[in-house]
Amino acid sequence: MWAIRNTVGLVFILFVLRLSSSTRMAKFSWSPLDLKEQDKLDLKNYAVLILNRPISLPTKLMESLWNGASIRSTVDGGTTNWFDYVEKHELKLKNKYPDIISGDFDSISPELLKKCEEHGVYVEKTPDQDYTDFEKAIWVIKRRYTKQLDSIIAIIDNADRLDHTFSNLNTLYRVRQSIFPETNTTAFILSSVSLTWILEPGQHSISIPSYLRDNQVWCGILPFKPVKNHITTTGLKWNLENNSVEFGGLISSSNTYDSNEVTVNTDAEILWSMGLKTDK
């Protein structure tokens, strides 16, 4: 779990999940730690996955994520974007080559693919059109990395296509339900401005760094499944009191913080998304 602040005031947060069993409701603790130095991350057993979108993360953050990952994967044209990013920013990396490249390879040059193979990169073509490149890449990661992963950090800056956004959110759900049902592996979507993941039914405690609270950075609780839910929160500027968050009804968007700790009690899967950028 970490937070990173760069010189222009961008802050990025990642969480490591701690799950405890309860006879009533599962309890989850999400605790970001506001580190002051970008090269000191305390993450274990996570995968970095770069999708085919331009990379807009700060260089120190990208260096730390890449160097500290247990396994690194790029998807199709995301490989090209990655090497372009490395060359542009002259990153200090232990190894600039990913461990895995997957996809249908319609947006990566044969020359780059061959060069990566020559440097020991595992390459797997995944042409099945019934699944997205995002999901197929996670399946490949699971087959290649036999140890338990705590989390998968998918680096995807939001595109203009709404269908891609919904598809990516669906993959977050499938990671826990279909790909890693036997573990607590959680997938996160990390962009240059936000971090998003699914809160499962249970009692959630989310520690909020002071800079987010003080600058009233946005957060949102959004519906995921078309089911009646009951959600109660504390620590938000506009709390929910056993409310149902649903399309056609209430959606808690553009909310913010009134405390350094937010609690969310929910009886259904919901999306939690939080802004990581402040201009103040």
mmCIF file with all atom_site columns, C-alpha atoms in Angstrom, residues 28 30 199 202-208 221 231-236 238-240 257 259-266 270 272:
data_model
loop_
_atom_site.group_PDB
_atom_site.id
_atom_site.type_symbol
_atom_site.label_atom_id
_atom_site.label_alt_id
_atom_site.label_comp_id
_atom_site.label_asym_id
_atom_site.label_entity_id
_atom_site.label_seq_id
_atom_site.pdbx_PDB_ins_code
_atom_site.Cartn_x
_atom_site.Cartn_y
_atom_site.Cartn_z
_atom_site.occupancy
_atom_site.B_iso_or_equiv
_atom_site.pdbx_formal_charge
_atom_site.auth_seq_id
_atom_site.auth_comp_id
_atom_site.auth_asym_id
_atom_site.auth_atom_id
_atom_site.pdbx_PDB_model_num
ATOM 1  C CA . PHE A 1 28  ? -11.870 -5.293 4.357  1.00 0.00 ? 28  PHE A CA 1
ATOM 2  C CA . TRP A 1 30  ? -7.778  -0.483 2.517  1.00 0.00 ? 30  TRP A CA 1
ATOM 3  C CA . LEU A 1 199 ? -15.865 -3.275 -3.195 1.00 0.00 ? 199 LEU A CA 1
ATOM 4  C CA . GLY A 1 202 ? -18.985 -6.423 3.460  1.00 0.00 ? 202 GLY A CA 1
ATOM 5  C CA . GLN A 1 203 ? -17.599 -3.788 5.772  1.00 0.00 ? 203 GLN A CA 1
ATOM 6  C CA . HIS A 1 204 ? -14.871 -1.641 4.230  1.00 0.00 ? 204 HIS A CA 1
ATOM 7  C CA . SER A 1 205 ? -12.531 0.765  5.957  1.00 0.00 ? 205 SER A CA 1
ATOM 8  C CA . ILE A 1 206 ? -10.556 3.111  3.691  1.00 0.00 ? 206 ILE A CA 1
ATOM 9  C CA . SER A 1 207 ? -7.820  5.311  5.174  1.00 0.00 ? 207 SER A CA 1
ATOM 10 C CA . ILE A 1 208 ? -7.627  8.632  3.328  1.00 0.00 ? 208 ILE A CA 1
ATOM 11 C CA . ILE A 1 221 ? -19.625 5.169  -5.076 1.00 0.00 ? 221 ILE A CA 1
ATOM 12 C CA . ILE A 1 231 ? -25.144 1.154  1.547  1.00 0.00 ? 231 ILE A CA 1
ATOM 13 C CA . THR A 1 232 ? -24.155 3.108  4.632  1.00 0.00 ? 232 THR A CA 1
ATOM 14 C CA . THR A 1 233 ? -21.030 5.268  4.849  1.00 0.00 ? 233 THR A CA 1
ATOM 15 C CA . THR A 1 234 ? -19.156 7.480  7.264  1.00 0.00 ? 234 THR A CA 1
ATOM 16 C CA . GLY A 1 235 ? -16.343 9.929  6.608  1.00 0.00 ? 235 GLY A CA 1
ATOM 17 C CA . LEU A 1 236 ? -17.737 11.395 3.401  1.00 0.00 ? 236 LEU A CA 1
ATOM 18 C CA . TRP A 1 238 ? -22.315 13.467 1.771  1.00 0.00 ? 238 TRP A CA 1
ATOM 19 C CA . ASN A 1 239 ? -22.842 10.157 3.534  1.00 0.00 ? 239 ASN A CA 1
ATOM 20 C CA . LEU A 1 240 ? -25.273 7.410  2.604  1.00 0.00 ? 240 LEU A CA 1
ATOM 21 C CA . TYR A 1 257 ? -14.035 13.507 2.283  1.00 0.00 ? 257 TYR A CA 1
ATOM 22 C CA . SER A 1 259 ? -12.437 12.510 7.558  1.00 0.00 ? 259 SER A CA 1
ATOM 23 C CA . ASN A 1 260 ? -9.175  10.572 7.212  1.00 0.00 ? 260 ASN A CA 1
ATOM 24 C CA . GLU A 1 261 ? -11.173 7.363  7.324  1.00 0.00 ? 261 GLU A CA 1
ATOM 25 C CA . VAL A 1 262 ? -14.126 6.350  5.193  1.00 0.00 ? 262 VAL A CA 1
ATOM 26 C CA . THR A 1 263 ? -16.257 3.338  6.026  1.00 0.00 ? 263 THR A CA 1
ATOM 27 C CA . VAL A 1 264 ? -18.533 1.686  3.489  1.00 0.00 ? 264 VAL A CA 1
ATOM 28 C CA . ASN A 1 265 ? -20.961 -1.064 4.459  1.00 0.00 ? 265 ASN A CA 1
ATOM 29 C CA . THR A 1 266 ? -22.577 -2.684 1.456  1.00 0.00 ? 266 THR A CA 1
ATOM 30 C CA . ILE A 1 270 ? -20.180 -1.622 -5.926 1.00 0.00 ? 270 ILE A CA 1
ATOM 31 C CA . TRP A 1 272 ? -15.240 2.729  -5.585 1.00 0.00 ? 272 TRP A CA 1
#
